[in-house]
Amino acid sequence: MQRILSALGQSFRRGVLILGLISLISLSSLLIPIAQSSYTATAAPAQAQEEDIDVLNYTDAPAKSREEAYEEAAEAAESPDKVLKAEEKEIKQFKRAESGTGLVEGAQNLLDKVTGNS
């Protein structure tokens, strides 16, 4: 009789353990966020449009009316060369502003100071 009770108790414990593990697995699957593909599909084109507008807004030209800005945007859409030239111009301006502050230049300056070659 005691063997039967111990076997039943052991099988009951295993059943409770299995049910507990299954419930933990199902709970963890509910906590994993699901990516909404429809949201990401609508967010990407809006971001691309903002980038195109930003390229036109950062030129050195003075503030223009809305119509002139629209005409420039239409021209830029027709010829991507203008957009590329504007981007290259911005990159050159950035490099001029940031020249001499890179890691290599800083190390060279420090080396010159240490060796006394200034």
XYZ file of N, CA and C in Angstrom:
354
model
N 0.825 -1.189 0.000
C 0.000 0.000 0.000
C 0.873 1.258 0.000
N 1.958 1.179 0.751
C 2.840 2.325 0.845
C 3.533 2.593 -0.501
N 3.866 1.583 -1.222
C 4.486 1.739 -2.534
C 3.522 2.411 -3.506
N 2.285 2.037 -3.463
C 1.277 2.624 -4.346
C 1.119 4.110 -4.034
N 1.055 4.459 -2.759
C 0.901 5.863 -2.371
C 2.130 6.687 -2.766
N 3.320 6.121 -2.591
C 4.532 6.858 -2.972
C 4.599 7.035 -4.488
N 4.172 6.013 -5.246
C 4.158 6.124 -6.707
C 3.150 7.165 -7.148
N 1.961 7.190 -6.515
C 0.952 8.197 -6.850
C 1.447 9.607 -6.479
N 2.088 9.738 -5.342
C 2.631 11.041 -4.935
C 3.703 11.532 -5.889
N 4.558 10.599 -6.337
C 5.613 10.962 -7.274
C 5.024 11.388 -8.620
N 4.029 10.676 -9.111
C 3.412 11.035 -10.391
C 2.652 12.358 -10.262
N 2.056 12.599 -9.089
C 1.359 13.865 -8.867
C 2.352 15.028 -8.882
N 3.510 14.847 -8.239
C 4.539 15.885 -8.236
C 5.050 16.167 -9.646
N 5.261 15.108 -10.408
C 5.716 15.294 -11.790
C 4.674 16.038 -12.622
N 3.419 15.695 -12.414
C 2.345 16.378 -13.142
C 2.287 17.860 -12.795
N 2.423 18.173 -11.513
C 2.413 19.575 -11.087
C 3.626 20.298 -11.664
N 4.787 19.634 -11.661
C 5.991 20.237 -12.213
C 5.840 20.508 -13.707
N 5.285 19.561 -14.441
C 5.086 19.724 -15.882
C 4.106 20.853 -16.161
N 2.993 20.912 -15.412
C 2.022 21.990 -15.595
C 2.642 23.344 -15.266
N 3.453 23.399 -14.237
C 4.129 24.653 -13.887
C 5.070 25.117 -14.978
N 5.855 24.196 -15.539
C 6.769 24.556 -16.618
C 6.027 25.020 -17.865
N 4.935 24.340 -18.198
C 4.140 24.736 -19.367
C 3.551 26.124 -19.160
N 3.074 26.402 -17.950
C 2.505 27.733 -17.695
C 3.577 28.814 -17.760
N 4.785 28.533 -17.279
C 5.868 29.518 -17.374
C 6.257 29.778 -18.825
N 6.292 28.745 -19.627
C 6.626 28.915 -21.042
C 5.565 29.742 -21.750
N 4.302 29.459 -21.472
C 3.240 30.227 -22.121
C 3.239 31.676 -21.650
N 3.531 31.931 -20.376
C 3.605 33.307 -19.890
C 4.770 34.057 -20.526
N 5.892 33.398 -20.685
C 7.037 34.073 -21.295
C 6.762 34.397 -22.757
N 6.005 33.581 -23.449
C 5.683 33.882 -24.847
C 4.731 35.068 -24.945
N 3.927 35.301 -23.937
C 3.034 36.458 -23.950
C 3.794 37.758 -23.699
N 4.916 37.694 -23.022
C 5.666 38.895 -22.689
C 6.600 39.350 -23.801
N 6.798 38.534 -24.823
C 7.672 38.904 -25.931
C 6.901 39.847 -26.851
N 7.443 41.050 -27.106
C 6.733 41.996 -27.976
C 6.779 41.532 -29.433
N 5.711 41.814 -30.122
C 5.599 41.433 -31.522
C 5.795 42.685 -32.366
N 6.682 42.634 -33.357
C 6.932 43.779 -34.228
C 5.741 43.977 -35.151
N 5.311 45.214 -35.251
C 4.185 45.527 -36.120
C 4.729 45.977 -37.465
N 4.646 45.104 -38.432
C 5.232 45.404 -39.727
C 4.508 46.547 -40.420
N 3.228 46.700 -40.207
C 2.508 47.785 -40.860
C 2.964 49.133 -40.340
N 3.320 49.221 -39.058
C 3.791 50.486 -38.503
C 5.160 50.844 -39.081
N 6.034 49.878 -39.190
C 7.358 50.170 -39.710
C 7.314 50.528 -41.188
N 6.368 49.973 -41.914
C 6.271 50.282 -43.333
C 5.831 51.722 -43.549
N 5.010 52.264 -42.674
C 4.563 53.641 -42.855
C 5.557 54.630 -42.283
N 6.383 54.240 -41.336
C 7.320 55.176 -40.720
C 8.533 55.427 -41.604
N 8.965 54.464 -42.375
C 10.180 54.610 -43.170
C 10.053 55.661 -44.281
N 8.974 55.690 -45.086
C 8.900 56.719 -46.129
C 8.834 58.137 -45.558
N 8.177 58.321 -44.436
C 8.104 59.655 -43.842
C 9.497 60.108 -43.433
N 10.295 59.211 -42.919
C 11.652 59.559 -42.517
C 12.496 59.896 -43.742
N 12.320 59.177 -44.823
C 13.070 59.450 -46.037
C 12.701 60.822 -46.602
N 11.428 61.198 -46.538
C 11.003 62.505 -47.011
C 11.628 63.604 -46.178
N 11.705 63.408 -44.858
C 12.314 64.412 -43.990
C 13.782 64.594 -44.337
N 14.486 63.512 -44.650
C 15.895 63.609 -45.006
C 16.077 64.399 -46.298
N 15.190 64.191 -47.286
C 15.283 64.940 -48.530
C 15.077 66.420 -48.285
N 14.141 66.757 -47.445
C 13.858 68.155 -47.151
C 15.024 68.777 -46.400
N 15.629 68.014 -45.475
C 16.750 68.528 -44.699
C 17.929 68.879 -45.595
N 18.164 68.118 -46.659
C 19.276 68.398 -47.563
C 19.064 69.750 -48.210
N 17.829 70.075 -48.564
C 17.553 71.352 -49.197
C 17.589 72.502 -48.195
N 17.237 72.254 -46.956
C 17.169 73.318 -45.959
C 18.528 73.743 -45.455
N 19.558 72.919 -45.571
C 20.848 73.242 -45.005
C 21.814 73.883 -45.995
N 21.297 74.415 -47.082
C 22.172 75.122 -48.006
C 22.483 76.492 -47.431
N 23.454 77.182 -48.018
C 23.865 78.482 -47.498
C 22.975 79.625 -47.976
N 22.004 79.324 -48.782
C 21.124 80.363 -49.304
C 20.264 80.945 -48.192
N 19.894 82.218 -48.319
C 19.031 82.823 -47.292
C 17.644 82.199 -47.306
N 16.859 82.539 -46.298
C 15.513 81.975 -46.190
C 14.693 82.352 -47.420
N 13.976 81.395 -47.943
C 13.207 81.608 -49.167
C 11.733 81.378 -48.894
N 10.966 81.784 -49.831
C 9.536 81.579 -49.669
C 9.210 80.100 -49.862
N 8.024 79.772 -49.508
C 7.596 78.378 -49.590
C 7.565 77.877 -51.032
N 7.156 78.739 -51.928
C 7.052 78.333 -53.330
C 8.434 78.044 -53.920
N 9.418 78.887 -53.585
C 10.763 78.660 -54.100
C 11.346 77.363 -53.542
N 11.067 77.098 -52.272
C 11.554 75.858 -51.668
C 10.903 74.653 -52.350
N 9.622 74.790 -52.689
C 8.931 73.704 -53.379
C 9.530 73.478 -54.762
N 9.822 74.571 -55.465
C 10.414 74.433 -56.797
C 11.785 73.766 -56.720
N 12.583 74.135 -55.711
C 13.888 73.499 -55.545
C 13.751 72.014 -55.245
N 12.766 71.683 -54.423
C 12.549 70.274 -54.098
C 12.125 69.499 -55.333
N 11.301 70.117 -56.168
C 10.866 69.449 -57.400
C 12.050 69.246 -58.335
N 12.917 70.246 -58.436
C 14.101 70.116 -59.292
C 15.051 69.046 -58.755
N 15.199 69.018 -57.442
C 16.090 68.025 -56.840
C 15.561 66.619 -57.065
N 14.253 66.481 -57.067
C 13.674 65.160 -57.311
C 13.916 64.723 -58.749
N 13.954 65.696 -59.669
C 14.190 65.359 -61.066
C 15.666 65.035 -61.322
N 16.574 65.775 -60.670
C 18.001 65.532 -60.893
C 18.686 65.238 -59.560
N 19.030 63.989 -59.330
C 19.687 63.629 -58.070
C 21.104 64.192 -57.956
N 21.654 64.723 -59.052
C 22.993 65.300 -58.998
C 23.050 66.486 -58.041
N 21.987 67.287 -58.008
C 21.961 68.439 -57.107
C 21.982 67.989 -55.652
N 21.253 66.929 -55.364
C 21.238 66.422 -53.990
C 22.619 65.906 -53.609
N 23.264 65.198 -54.523
C 24.610 64.683 -54.257
C 25.610 65.813 -54.056
N 25.491 66.867 -54.880
C 26.397 68.009 -54.724
C 26.180 68.695 -53.383
N 24.917 68.828 -52.972
C 24.622 69.458 -51.684
C 25.183 68.621 -50.537
N 25.062 67.308 -50.658
C 25.604 66.435 -49.622
C 27.130 66.520 -49.571
N 27.777 66.544 -50.731
C 29.229 66.666 -50.766
C 29.687 67.988 -50.164
N 28.934 69.042 -50.440
C 29.259 70.355 -49.891
C 29.145 70.339 -48.369
N 28.103 69.705 -47.858
C 27.925 69.599 -46.410
C 29.055 68.779 -45.782
N 29.461 67.713 -46.444
C 30.543 66.874 -45.917
C 31.845 67.666 -45.873
N 32.124 68.444 -46.926
C 33.336 69.259 -46.941
C 33.313 70.297 -45.823
N 32.149 70.932 -45.620
C 32.034 71.919 -44.544
C 32.242 71.260 -43.190
N 31.709 70.083 -43.029
C 31.868 69.371 -41.761
C 33.330 69.014 -41.525
N 33.995 68.546 -42.568
C 35.404 68.177 -42.427
C 36.255 69.393 -42.096
N 35.930 70.546 -42.704
C 36.674 71.769 -42.393
C 36.456 72.169 -40.936
N 35.247 72.036 -40.468
C 34.933 72.425 -39.094
C 35.565 71.469 -38.096
N 35.667 70.207 -38.458
C 36.181 69.202 -37.534
C 37.644 68.862 -37.759
N 38.316 69.557 -38.666
C 39.704 69.207 -38.950
C 40.581 69.499 -37.743
N 41.523 68.608 -37.516
C 42.445 68.778 -36.403
C 41.931 68.264 -35.079
N 40.730 67.748 -35.045
C 40.193 67.267 -33.777
C 40.064 65.754 -33.757
N 40.585 65.081 -34.764
C 40.485 63.629 -34.816
C 41.472 62.965 -33.877
N 41.322 61.689 -33.715
C 42.172 60.918 -32.822
C 43.620 60.898 -33.311
N 43.801 60.704 -34.603
C 45.151 60.635 -35.149
C 45.848 61.986 -35.019
N 45.130 63.071 -35.357
C 45.729 64.400 -35.253
C 46.063 64.723 -33.806
N 45.188 64.352 -32.882
C 45.450 64.586 -31.470
C 46.667 63.817 -30.994
N 46.817 62.593 -31.456
C 47.987 61.792 -31.078
C 49.259 62.395 -31.665
N 49.186 62.896 -32.893
C 50.365 63.529 -33.500
C 50.754 64.789 -32.737
N 49.775 65.587 -32.356
C 50.061 66.796 -31.584
C 50.691 66.445 -30.242
N 50.161 65.430 -29.587
C 50.707 65.008 -28.300
C 52.131 64.491 -28.453
N 52.377 63.726 -29.496
C 53.715 63.213 -29.764
C 54.691 64.343 -30.025
N 54.260 65.353 -30.782
C 55.103 66.518 -31.037
C 55.427 67.266 -29.745
N 54.443 67.395 -28.869
C 54.673 68.085 -27.602
C 55.668 67.317 -26.727
N 55.533 65.998 -26.703
C 56.398 65.172 -25.861
C 57.831 65.182 -26.376
N 57.980 65.077 -27.708
C 59.328 65.027 -28.267
C 59.941 66.414 -28.432
N 59.150 67.464 -28.304
C 59.669 68.818 -28.406
C 59.855 69.283 -29.832
N 59.110 68.721 -30.768
C 59.223 69.111 -32.170
C 58.243 70.219 -32.542
N 57.659 70.869 -31.572
C 56.651 71.879 -31.876
C 57.213 73.052 -32.604
